[in-house]
Amino acid sequence: MDLIDFARGPALQWSLALFIFGIAWRLIGVLLLHRKVDHSLPRHQDTTMGGVRLIFSRMWPKPEFRQSNAVHYALSYTFHIGLFIVIFLFRPHMLFIRDLTGLSWPTLPSGFVYVIGAMTLATLVAMLVRRMSHPVLKMISNFDDYFSWAVTALPVATGLLAVSHLGARYETLLALHILSVCLLLVWFPFGKLMHATLFVISRGTTGALFERKGAST
Amino acid sequence: MRDKTVLELLQARGVSRRGFLKFCATTASLLALPPSAAAAIAETLGKTRRPSVIWLSFQECTGCTESLTRAHLPTIESLIFDAISLDYHHTLQAASGSAAEAAREEAMKAAWGQYVLVVDGSIPLGEQGYYSAIAGVSNLEMLKETAAGAAAIINMGTCAAYGGIPQANPNPTGAVPVSAIIKDKPIVNVPGCPPIPVVMTSVVAHYLTFGAVPELDHLGRPKSFYGDTIHDRCYRRPFYDQGKFATSFDDEGARNGWCLYQLGCKGPTTYNACATVKWNDGTSFPIQSGHGCIGCSEPNFWDKGSFYQPLSAGIWGDRQATLGTAAVAGAAVGAVAAASTRIRQQHASEEK
Amino acid sequence: MSDSKPIDIPVLALGPRGDDMTGRAILRQLEELLAALVERDEPGSIDLRSLPFGPEDRQLLEEALGEGEVEAEVESMGPSRVRETGIPGIWWVTHYGSDQQPLAELLEVTYCPEILITPSDAAKEGLSALRARLFESDHMGR
């Protein structure tokens, strides 16, 4: 079995299984947790809207921080949107998901996606440089942050190498690309990347709590 | 005839000096050599004695020979190959039975250590190799015996090069490629199911001209023909970059000649010259005729998932079952984890 | 037979890249080769089939090089078309197979492409053939 067959076969199979296993584990584990009974008198009874509101309102900085966090927000938005385009709006990727789920949707011209991919990678590198040079960010960063960065950046980098045939033969680069995605899938549920699903729960819970207390969000 | 040079033999067949120069120029171009190589080819063929080629057909469908006999005719490389050099080919030669086998033995004796051995078909190892035999001699025996006196071996077709369809799962005959048996001779692989005719004759002509194997890739294929992927040289490539794909074999995209990636085209991972040299005297190639590449010049092409599944899709059997099991198992572990946390929390609050 | 209509699959798409970058590069290389011919008497050639050569590149080359004074057809193992471009010393040579299929296309930088020159062996044979014909006509009593 050559590398590409291994990547497309057993490697993908097992990493996807671990990905789904891990996500189910952590989500169910969090959702079934016991919550302390709040004995205080609620200011509002229905807290759903408060939860939903916070999920969205936290996507934008508060006016007080807008100035100081502008760069951070700009970079974060760029690479998140870039990742979305690269992952979901590139035809071969859509076909991969269609093969698994049966869902399909329109995609963008491949040439455009390559440009977005390069921009995404550049932004990711800028984020890493910022993390390593900013005194506070540097202090609060741990292995999880750096490793999660690496497993996110690697598929983008190897994908770009594959389309540009740089460094090795296409099938080798494609195999490395798929294997880097396997690494991402396996790490995803167990590291900080899980924020992609947990942010809804944490913000929703906090929002609901604030709503109940009548606190400003 | 054996003492004459290739040029003399060509001239005896009515090829003029100009025709010969033209052959040298076109061969250099076809083999992706610099134009200056044409002069070297001319000089070599003016001195080289008549070469000898022995062609053995093993576990195969004769598709490679069918393809070969449809080479652009009459070109000089095909003249050099079949009219001048070919001493044994049991499908093409007139002799049969013991006379044919005698021709093989005679050719081997006459040019021991110098002839080129061409093989098409894989070699079955099961049942002591007697799944396939010629004149009571197993393919395995005949290959070993004939390869011993060969200067080089050229594997025609994916079966001889990589095992091909006979070796595909479940490989009932225990088929293997030539390289699994012969380890001590230079081997050139010319894979394809079948290979492009002019590629077959040119590779043989290249060896006969230069007396050395051409530059090969890591799978033993001549780089001049197998240096680029079908995808990279495909005339439909711009549509891939523009994101224009045929989504079925009779939709608007298919009629417009858009990229066949979504319909399972294996062009991006297949190295061959179909997109440039083309088939049937340069008429067309599969993608031009509306069907994706099936990747026939790559090892194990028959066992790499469906021909109609996009290249980016994973290849394993029952996805739903695997991933469903993973989800259920994950949910169960999550529930257990939450339950144990709850018990711990309860203990902690009771202790307070 | 079914009454389904044949589907027309378009086979002409865009050029390799849709620009004439290769054509421009070839013109630069021709300049060097022609300089080598003029200064050092060294002929050279460019194999157009070895390059990613699109219709835009062809158009650029044809316009830049133009038409010259000489155009010749050689009939040997299929036709070959040899024509001098508007730049003397640069020849456009196309070899076709016996089925009219182009086999090779070269830009030769030389005073005269070798395929046009009569080989000396052929000239010797020509001499004896001519003498034989003279001998024949002498004995016909003219």
XYZ file of C-alpha atoms in Angstrom:
711
model
C 0.000 0.000 0.000
C 1.496 3.354 -0.956
C 1.277 6.503 1.133
C -1.705 8.017 -0.654
C -3.756 4.823 -0.321
C -2.892 4.655 3.366
C -3.915 8.295 3.812
C -7.189 7.958 1.909
C -7.985 4.619 3.538
C -7.102 3.539 7.084
C -5.656 6.890 8.210
C -8.780 8.851 7.275
C -11.058 6.137 8.547
C -9.506 5.959 11.996
C -8.947 9.673 12.453
C -12.546 10.466 11.450
C -13.789 7.792 13.845
C -11.656 9.296 16.637
C -12.883 12.781 15.718
C -16.533 11.786 16.001
C -15.879 9.675 19.078
C -14.075 12.555 20.788
C -16.678 15.172 19.909
C -19.532 12.958 21.116
C -17.627 12.198 24.294
C -16.871 15.814 25.148
C -20.232 17.279 24.135
C -22.289 14.651 25.938
C -19.894 14.845 28.881
C -20.385 18.613 29.154
C -24.113 18.649 28.464
C -24.908 15.988 31.071
C -22.946 17.759 33.813
C -24.790 18.561 36.974
C -25.533 22.261 37.342
C -25.738 23.857 40.750
C -29.201 24.990 41.760
C -29.337 28.781 41.911
C -31.402 29.749 44.976
C -31.378 33.486 44.318
C -34.503 35.195 43.053
C -34.344 35.397 39.234
C -34.742 38.829 37.697
C -35.913 37.231 34.410
C -37.607 33.819 34.127
C -36.996 33.155 30.429
C -33.264 33.192 29.849
C -33.063 31.627 26.349
C -32.854 34.891 24.469
C -30.098 36.128 26.766
C -28.065 33.032 25.926
C -28.590 33.388 22.183
C -27.813 37.107 22.305
C -24.453 36.588 24.011
C -23.404 33.916 21.485
C -23.556 36.633 18.830
C -22.699 39.773 20.806
C -19.330 38.312 21.857
C -18.383 38.023 18.195
C -17.640 41.743 18.192
C -15.440 43.696 20.629
C -16.976 46.039 23.143
C -16.511 49.731 22.262
C -13.968 50.183 25.083
C -11.690 47.523 23.642
C -12.319 48.198 19.984
C -9.177 50.287 19.573
C -6.777 48.039 21.437
C -8.091 44.771 19.992
C -8.619 45.895 16.414
C -5.596 44.075 14.989
C -6.383 40.903 16.864
C -9.977 40.882 15.673
C -9.019 41.678 12.091
C -6.484 38.818 11.967
C -8.829 36.384 13.687
C -11.683 37.168 11.359
C -9.483 36.917 8.299
C -8.176 33.473 9.072
C -11.493 32.117 10.331
C -13.302 33.246 7.189
C -10.339 32.079 5.104
C -10.470 28.650 6.711
C -14.204 28.461 6.084
C -13.749 29.261 2.391
C -10.827 26.906 1.960
C -12.436 24.022 3.830
C -15.989 24.238 2.552
C -15.925 26.146 -0.734
C -13.164 24.213 -2.556
C -14.750 21.607 -4.810
C -12.539 18.615 -3.893
C -13.217 19.310 -0.188
C -16.966 19.562 -0.765
C -16.797 16.258 -2.643
C -15.008 14.681 0.313
C -17.820 15.762 2.642
C -20.471 14.818 0.092
C -18.987 11.353 -0.049
C -19.386 11.065 3.732
C -22.704 12.798 4.270
C -24.484 12.997 0.942
C -24.725 16.809 1.275
C -23.551 19.063 -1.526
C -23.460 22.792 -2.178
C -22.020 25.278 -4.693
C -18.289 26.015 -4.522
C -15.900 28.736 -5.663
C -13.348 28.701 -8.521
C -10.273 26.743 -7.453
C -7.918 29.574 -8.454
C -9.730 31.959 -6.087
C -9.560 29.416 -3.250
C -5.757 29.092 -3.743
C -5.400 32.855 -3.177
C -7.600 32.716 -0.069
C -5.552 29.745 1.156
C -2.312 31.702 0.816
C -3.875 34.670 2.657
C -5.123 32.376 5.403
C -1.689 30.877 5.885
C -0.070 34.320 5.995
C -2.603 35.416 8.636
C -1.980 32.276 10.664
C 1.742 33.001 10.612
C 1.067 36.600 11.687
C -1.068 35.301 14.572
C 1.751 33.004 15.665
C 4.299 35.805 15.528
C 1.967 37.967 17.584
C 1.429 35.210 20.131
C 5.160 34.682 20.516
C 6.049 38.368 20.727
C 3.174 39.806 22.777
C 4.275 39.601 26.452
C 0.827 38.794 27.883
C -0.210 36.410 25.109
C 3.141 34.669 25.393
C 2.680 34.178 29.127
C -0.788 32.626 28.863
C 0.069 30.356 25.931
C 0.772 26.707 26.547
C 1.529 23.596 24.483
C -2.137 23.261 23.520
C -2.114 26.709 21.882
C 1.001 26.051 19.823
C 0.053 22.512 18.872
C -3.487 23.555 17.907
C -1.950 26.296 15.769
C 0.344 23.776 14.093
C -2.371 21.234 13.282
C -4.495 24.057 11.813
C -1.707 25.597 9.749
C -0.263 22.311 8.449
C -3.263 21.273 6.310
C -3.352 24.769 4.771
C 0.377 24.698 4.062
C 0.414 21.154 2.655
C -2.721 21.875 0.611
C -1.028 24.889 -0.979
C 2.119 22.852 -1.646
C 0.002 20.139 -3.261
C -1.769 22.484 -5.670
C 1.495 24.181 -6.582
C 3.457 20.871 -6.829
C 6.233 22.302 -4.673
C 8.801 20.107 -2.992
C 7.601 16.640 -4.001
C 5.371 14.763 -6.399
C 1.692 15.656 -6.295
C 0.493 12.324 -4.910
C 3.050 12.499 -2.094
C 2.020 16.057 -1.217
C -1.653 15.078 -1.410
C -0.990 12.165 0.944
C 0.817 14.502 3.379
C -2.082 16.938 3.109
C -4.600 14.225 3.993
C -2.387 12.938 6.823
C -2.104 16.464 8.251
C -5.903 16.654 8.191
C -5.994 13.315 10.016
C -3.783 14.838 12.709
C -6.134 17.820 12.936
C -9.154 15.536 13.245
C -7.585 13.468 15.996
C -6.446 16.513 17.995
C -9.600 18.546 17.455
C -11.899 17.149 20.186
C -9.174 16.968 22.842
C -7.445 20.339 22.489
C -8.424 23.976 22.276
C -9.746 23.539 18.752
C -12.854 22.118 20.393
C -13.826 25.787 20.951
C -15.394 25.523 17.495
C -18.255 23.612 19.127
C -17.926 24.527 22.796
C -18.103 28.300 22.247
C -21.842 27.974 21.707
C -22.318 26.157 25.011
C -20.050 28.369 27.103
C -21.415 31.636 25.745
C -24.983 30.360 25.858
C -24.644 29.299 29.482
C -22.993 32.573 30.481
C -25.598 34.595 28.583
C -28.436 32.726 30.237
C -26.875 33.244 33.662
C -26.440 36.982 33.081
C -30.007 37.228 31.815
C -31.276 35.560 34.961
C -29.298 37.966 37.107
C -30.226 40.888 34.903
C -26.579 41.705 34.458
C -25.324 43.722 31.555
C -23.545 41.641 28.925
C 21.300 -9.332 -41.952
C 22.854 -9.403 -38.496
C 26.026 -7.652 -39.691
C 24.304 -4.657 -41.239
C 23.761 -1.389 -39.417
C 20.310 -0.101 -38.604
C 20.747 2.713 -41.123
C 21.690 0.261 -43.893
C 18.703 -1.910 -43.088
C 16.417 1.117 -43.125
C 17.841 2.238 -46.467
C 17.264 -1.269 -47.797
C 13.617 -0.745 -46.868
C 13.426 2.427 -48.915
C 14.065 4.985 -46.198
C 16.097 7.871 -47.638
C 18.707 9.870 -45.807
C 16.231 12.734 -45.430
C 13.568 10.387 -44.064
C 16.159 9.147 -41.617
C 17.068 12.680 -40.506
C 13.409 13.398 -40.027
C 13.024 10.282 -37.910
C 15.933 11.383 -35.721
C 14.406 14.836 -35.246
C 10.931 13.511 -34.414
C 12.310 10.840 -32.070
C 14.314 13.442 -30.165
C 11.175 15.564 -29.891
C 9.001 12.650 -28.792
C 11.506 11.572 -26.161
C 11.710 15.164 -24.909
C 15.427 15.289 -25.714
C 17.061 18.551 -26.807
C 17.036 19.029 -30.619
C 20.809 18.547 -30.679
C 20.243 14.887 -29.684
C 18.899 14.254 -33.190
C 22.465 14.303 -34.566
C 23.595 11.832 -31.897
C 20.731 9.483 -32.773
C 21.651 9.693 -36.456
C 25.291 8.930 -35.751
C 24.529 5.996 -33.442
C 22.060 4.330 -35.783
C 24.572 4.723 -38.592
C 26.963 2.483 -36.630
C 24.720 0.200 -34.545
C 24.387 -3.422 -35.670
C 20.936 -4.897 -35.993
C 19.508 -5.330 -32.511
C 17.480 -8.338 -31.377
C 14.186 -8.172 -29.488
C 12.421 -11.136 -27.891
C 8.849 -10.522 -26.756
C 7.279 -12.828 -24.165
C 3.547 -12.743 -23.414
C 2.493 -14.133 -20.051
C -0.696 -13.673 -18.026
C -2.237 -10.982 -20.216
C -5.157 -10.155 -22.503
C -3.124 -9.337 -25.657
C -4.421 -5.774 -25.369
C -0.851 -4.448 -25.337
C -0.059 -6.234 -28.612
C -3.379 -5.047 -30.060
C -2.397 -1.507 -29.112
C 1.106 -1.918 -30.557
C -0.166 -3.077 -33.939
C -2.159 0.151 -34.121
C 0.931 2.346 -33.849
C 1.118 5.273 -36.271
C 2.270 3.301 -39.296
C 4.641 3.121 -40.950
C 7.014 5.077 -38.761
C 10.693 4.357 -38.582
C 10.591 3.389 -34.920
C 7.990 0.765 -35.709
C 10.174 -0.394 -38.628
C 13.196 -0.620 -36.356
C 11.128 -2.445 -33.816
C 9.052 -5.031 -35.608
C 10.503 -5.311 -39.107
C 14.175 -5.208 -38.181
C 14.578 -6.354 -34.595
C 11.702 -8.535 -33.456
C 12.873 -12.150 -33.383
C 10.134 -13.736 -31.285
C 6.570 -12.690 -30.507
C 4.196 -15.619 -30.394
C 1.131 -13.579 -31.425
C 2.721 -11.712 -34.314
C 5.098 -14.296 -35.778
C 4.092 -16.707 -38.514
C 5.745 -19.758 -36.951
C 3.875 -21.731 -34.327
C 4.381 -24.704 -32.016
C 7.880 -26.118 -31.679
C 9.119 -24.042 -34.641
C 8.236 -20.876 -32.694
C 10.011 -22.086 -29.576
C 13.012 -23.020 -31.694
C 13.054 -19.446 -33.049
C 13.197 -18.120 -29.512
C 16.063 -20.414 -28.554
C 17.953 -19.569 -31.699
C 17.525 -15.833 -31.192
C 18.685 -16.167 -27.577
C 21.772 -18.121 -28.601
C 22.667 -15.754 -31.438
C 22.577 -12.624 -29.298
C 23.180 -13.959 -25.776
C 23.741 -11.080 -23.382
C 22.724 -8.480 -25.967
C 19.059 -8.888 -26.797
C 16.243 -6.816 -25.370
C 13.554 -8.802 -23.601
C 10.065 -7.332 -23.809
C 7.458 -8.778 -21.439
C 3.724 -8.214 -21.390
C 1.564 -9.846 -18.730
C 2.181 -10.736 -15.107
C 3.674 -13.986 -13.857
C 1.508 -16.308 -11.724
C 3.358 -17.940 -8.841
C 0.451 -20.056 -7.529
C 0.395 -23.831 -8.244
C 4.153 -23.792 -8.917
C 3.573 -21.202 -11.622
C 1.445 -23.487 -13.806
C -1.582 -21.212 -13.962
C 0.004 -20.047 -17.206
C 2.404 -21.983 -19.400
C 3.655 -21.925 -22.988
C 4.674 -25.182 -24.693
C 4.694 -26.889 -21.299
C 7.062 -24.313 -19.825
C 5.639 -22.184 -17.000
C 5.815 -18.411 -17.386
C 8.094 -18.292 -14.368
C 10.567 -20.757 -15.932
C 10.510 -19.044 -19.301
C 11.045 -15.594 -17.806
C 14.031 -16.719 -15.742
C 15.565 -18.581 -18.673
C 15.099 -15.755 -21.187
C 15.977 -12.919 -18.812
C 19.324 -14.572 -18.062
C 20.678 -13.640 -21.509
C 18.967 -10.249 -21.841
C 20.800 -6.929 -21.836
C 17.683 -5.183 -20.526
C 14.021 -5.874 -19.904
C 11.165 -3.656 -21.041
C 7.824 -4.324 -19.333
C 4.971 -3.459 -21.670
C 1.737 -2.738 -19.864
C 0.687 -2.486 -16.240
C 0.556 -6.295 -15.738
C 4.249 -6.859 -16.443
C 5.231 -3.591 -14.760
C 3.148 -3.711 -11.561
C 1.010 -6.873 -11.628
C -2.006 -5.130 -13.155
C -5.437 -6.719 -13.274
C -4.262 -10.324 -12.653
C -2.739 -9.122 -9.388
C -5.866 -7.192 -8.364
C -7.666 -8.311 -5.240
C -8.094 -11.269 -4.581
C -5.242 -12.231 -6.976
C -6.298 -15.872 -7.389
C -3.188 -16.917 -9.345
C -0.620 -15.230 -7.130
C 0.370 -12.909 -9.986
C 3.498 -10.752 -9.610
C 5.270 -8.237 -11.873
C 8.573 -9.028 -13.601
C 10.521 -6.935 -11.085
C 9.457 -9.330 -8.288
C 11.391 -12.128 -9.989
C 14.235 -10.556 -11.961
C 16.498 -8.405 -9.823
C 19.784 -8.266 -11.721
C 18.835 -6.616 -15.040
C 17.997 -3.050 -16.011
C 14.188 -2.871 -16.203
C 12.084 -0.211 -17.937
C 8.375 -0.075 -17.124
C 5.994 1.092 -19.842
C 2.701 0.813 -17.954
C -0.785 1.475 -19.235
C -3.765 -0.716 -19.897
C -2.689 -0.765 -22.672
C 0.252 1.640 -23.138
C 0.121 4.197 -25.941
C 1.467 2.489 -29.107
C 3.998 5.147 -30.026
C 5.277 5.153 -26.445
C 5.951 1.417 -26.682
C 7.807 1.621 -29.992
C 9.697 4.772 -28.963
C 10.954 3.275 -25.720
C 12.218 0.219 -27.569
C 13.736 2.443 -30.276
C 15.349 4.571 -27.569
C 17.047 1.569 -26.052
C 18.122 0.230 -29.423
C 19.453 3.660 -30.400
C 21.334 4.601 -27.275
C 22.033 1.156 -25.875
C 20.954 2.380 -22.467
C 17.702 2.728 -20.594
C 16.185 6.230 -20.612
C 15.896 8.334 -17.475
C 13.311 6.681 -15.204
C 11.050 7.866 -12.390
C 10.789 6.099 -8.999
C 8.342 3.588 -10.503
C 10.735 2.687 -13.301
C 8.911 4.643 -16.033
C 10.661 6.777 -18.677
C 10.354 10.382 -17.546
C 9.938 11.573 -21.115
C 6.489 9.983 -21.300
C 5.534 9.612 -17.653
C 6.968 12.865 -16.318
C 3.708 14.793 -16.011
C 0.282 13.935 -14.709
C -2.674 13.715 -17.075
C -4.260 16.550 -15.068
C -1.309 18.918 -15.550
C -1.303 18.464 -19.318
C -5.082 18.148 -19.743
C -6.789 20.590 -22.083
C -9.678 20.694 -19.556
C -7.353 21.860 -16.780
C -8.462 25.524 -17.029
C -11.972 24.428 -16.083
C -10.657 22.796 -12.920
C -9.036 26.066 -11.933
C -12.205 27.991 -12.759
C -14.290 25.591 -10.674
C -16.339 24.399 -13.658
C -17.149 20.704 -13.262
C -19.338 18.180 -15.014
C -21.553 16.662 -12.318
C -23.011 13.840 -14.415
C -22.146 12.317 -17.783
C -24.952 14.091 -19.606
C -25.365 17.428 -17.862
C -24.614 20.885 -19.197
C -21.058 20.710 -17.838
C -20.367 17.409 -19.614
C -21.657 18.865 -22.899
C -19.485 21.935 -22.406
C -16.430 19.763 -21.904
C -15.799 20.822 -18.290
C -13.494 19.115 -15.819
C -14.369 15.494 -14.923
C -12.833 15.548 -11.407
C -16.206 15.182 -9.722
C -17.008 12.146 -11.887
C -13.960 10.333 -10.559
C -11.203 11.356 -13.000
C -7.843 10.062 -11.690
C -5.859 12.476 -13.874
C -4.276 14.360 -10.948
C -2.461 11.262 -9.639
C -1.822 9.503 -12.957
C 1.441 9.915 -14.849
C 1.152 9.197 -18.564
C 1.339 10.922 -21.945
C -2.312 10.435 -23.020
C -3.105 14.157 -22.814
C -0.237 15.096 -25.126
C 0.509 12.121 -27.393
C -3.127 10.923 -27.432
C -4.534 7.760 -29.012
C -5.554 6.458 -32.418
C -3.037 8.511 -34.371
C -3.484 11.534 -32.156
C -7.277 11.582 -32.464
C -8.327 11.741 -28.830
C -7.848 10.363 -25.328
C -10.387 9.255 -22.694
C -10.972 12.691 -21.143
C -11.388 14.282 -24.574
C -14.029 11.641 -25.282
C -15.888 12.571 -22.090
C -14.729 9.932 -19.592
C -12.419 10.512 -16.658
C -8.970 8.937 -16.480
C -9.022 5.584 -14.632
C -5.347 5.784 -13.709
C -4.308 2.619 -15.589
C -0.593 3.436 -15.664
C -0.334 3.481 -11.865
C 0.313 0.457 -9.626
C -2.835 -1.147 -8.115
C -5.125 1.061 -10.177
C -7.832 -1.604 -10.050
C -7.986 -1.572 -6.249
C -8.036 2.181 -5.565
C -11.780 2.549 -5.034
C -14.427 3.205 -7.669
C -13.467 4.762 -11.001
C -16.412 7.122 -10.480
C -15.616 8.254 -6.937
C -13.894 11.667 -6.733
C -10.206 11.495 -5.902
C -10.713 13.514 -2.723
C -13.133 10.985 -1.228
C -11.818 8.532 1.340
C -11.485 4.906 0.312
C -12.811 2.438 2.813
C -15.847 0.190 2.897
C -18.701 0.925 5.259
C -18.389 4.597 6.321
C -21.751 4.879 8.056
C -21.067 1.839 10.230
C -17.574 2.968 11.268
C -18.531 6.555 12.020
C -21.886 5.616 13.600
C -20.129 3.217 15.961
C -17.637 5.949 16.835
C -20.465 8.397 17.633
C -22.321 5.908 19.826
C -19.148 4.862 21.630
C -18.199 8.528 22.182
C -21.654 9.361 23.538
C -21.463 6.389 25.899
C -18.028 7.379 27.201
C -19.263 10.975 27.586
C -22.281 9.821 29.578
C -20.105 7.702 31.849
C -17.686 10.627 32.321
C -20.565 12.972 33.231
C -22.073 10.417 35.603
C -18.770 9.906 37.411
C -18.313 13.676 37.702
C -21.805 13.975 39.163
C -21.032 11.277 41.713
C -17.803 13.061 42.628
C -19.623 16.402 42.955
C -22.252 14.747 45.140
C -19.598 13.266 47.413
C -17.879 16.630 47.624
C -21.074 18.478 48.596
C -21.993 15.777 51.161
C -18.572 16.156 52.755
C -19.104 19.885 53.228
C -30.630 1.094 -32.503
C -31.929 3.700 -30.103
C -32.984 7.062 -31.449
C -30.795 9.025 -29.016
C -28.897 11.899 -30.584
C -25.111 11.936 -30.381
C -23.776 14.407 -27.840
C -21.298 16.925 -29.144
C -18.425 17.192 -26.673
C -16.398 20.347 -27.310
C -12.725 19.513 -27.396
C -11.229 22.950 -27.858
C -10.620 24.705 -24.598
C -8.368 27.565 -23.578
C -4.636 27.496 -24.218
C -2.324 26.144 -21.532
C -2.454 29.386 -19.633
C -4.266 31.805 -21.890
C -1.257 34.123 -22.267
C 1.782 34.363 -24.554
C 4.558 34.098 -21.960
C 6.106 31.062 -23.672
C 6.070 32.885 -27.017
C 7.940 35.823 -25.512
C 10.517 33.510 -23.931
C 11.022 31.743 -27.283
C 11.676 35.076 -29.043
C 14.398 35.892 -26.498
C 15.964 32.470 -26.988
C 15.833 32.893 -30.775
C 17.738 36.142 -30.416
C 20.521 34.325 -28.573
C 20.610 31.446 -31.055
C 20.709 33.782 -34.058
C 23.534 35.756 -32.444
C 25.428 32.458 -31.971
C 24.906 31.615 -35.649
C 26.097 35.011 -36.835
C 29.039 35.347 -34.458
C 30.273 31.764 -34.036
C 28.669 29.941 -36.952
C 26.814 27.655 -34.493
C 23.406 26.442 -35.618
C 20.703 25.690 -33.047
C 17.050 24.836 -32.751
C 14.022 24.961 -30.457
C 11.569 22.085 -30.148
C 8.123 23.662 -29.864
C 6.520 20.435 -28.680
C 8.694 20.361 -25.573
C 7.169 23.623 -24.344
C 3.717 24.559 -22.994
C 2.839 26.181 -26.279
C -0.655 27.635 -26.683
C -2.510 29.352 -29.546
C -1.607 32.779 -28.113
C 2.092 31.859 -28.197
C 1.779 30.641 -31.789
C 0.064 33.827 -32.846
C 2.744 35.948 -31.211
C 5.560 34.009 -32.910
C 3.885 34.086 -36.309
C 3.358 37.822 -36.083
C 6.841 38.552 -34.752
C 8.717 36.325 -37.218
C 6.589 36.880 -40.304
C 6.883 35.223 -43.718
C 10.195 34.847 -45.549
C 11.217 34.116 -49.124
C 11.652 30.350 -49.043
C 9.019 27.697 -48.639
C 9.753 24.021 -49.350
C 7.946 20.708 -49.075
C 9.989 17.553 -48.481
C 8.255 14.261 -49.167
C 9.980 11.515 -47.203
C 8.283 9.272 -44.663
C 5.351 11.680 -44.824
C 5.558 15.375 -45.710
C 7.747 17.991 -44.028
C 7.114 21.689 -44.450
C 10.172 23.941 -44.319
C 9.816 27.693 -44.548
C 12.131 30.545 -43.807
C 10.548 33.158 -41.598
C 10.736 36.902 -42.199
C 13.876 36.822 -40.040
C 16.518 35.297 -42.346
C 18.317 32.456 -40.584
C 15.254 31.338 -38.653
C 13.380 28.435 -40.239
C 10.042 27.010 -39.209
C 10.154 23.226 -39.783
C 7.144 20.965 -39.298
C 7.428 17.193 -39.801
C 4.250 15.262 -40.500
C 3.686 11.508 -40.380
C 2.369 9.607 -43.367
C -1.092 10.176 -41.875
C -0.627 14.003 -42.005
C -0.330 14.041 -38.216
C 2.271 16.605 -37.024
C 5.126 14.680 -35.387
C 7.542 17.457 -34.559
C 7.688 21.204 -34.899
C 11.033 22.969 -34.713
C 12.387 26.470 -35.078
C 15.790 25.913 -36.657
C 18.376 28.669 -36.539
C 20.728 27.868 -39.430
C 21.770 29.001 -42.910
C 19.988 26.034 -44.448
C 18.106 23.212 -42.682
C 19.929 19.915 -43.138
C 16.835 18.204 -44.481
C 16.994 20.428 -47.592
C 20.624 19.654 -48.418
C 21.194 16.798 -50.857
C 23.184 14.060 -49.057
C 26.543 13.368 -50.763
C 25.736 9.646 -51.146
C 22.514 10.579 -52.902
C 24.439 12.970 -55.186
C 26.846 10.156 -56.114
C 23.923 7.889 -56.902
C 22.426 10.740 -58.866
C 25.582 11.082 -60.931
C 25.566 7.415 -61.915
C 21.843 7.562 -62.630
C 22.342 10.571 -64.874
C 25.241 8.908 -66.706
C 23.093 5.819 -67.222
C 20.379 7.971 -68.736
C 22.894 9.745 -71.004
C 24.266 6.397 -72.091
C 20.739 5.215 -72.830
C 19.857 8.279 -74.871
C 23.199 8.107 -76.803
C 22.372 4.558 -77.826
C 18.853 5.504 -78.829
C 20.647 7.179 -81.696
C 19.627 10.793 -81.136
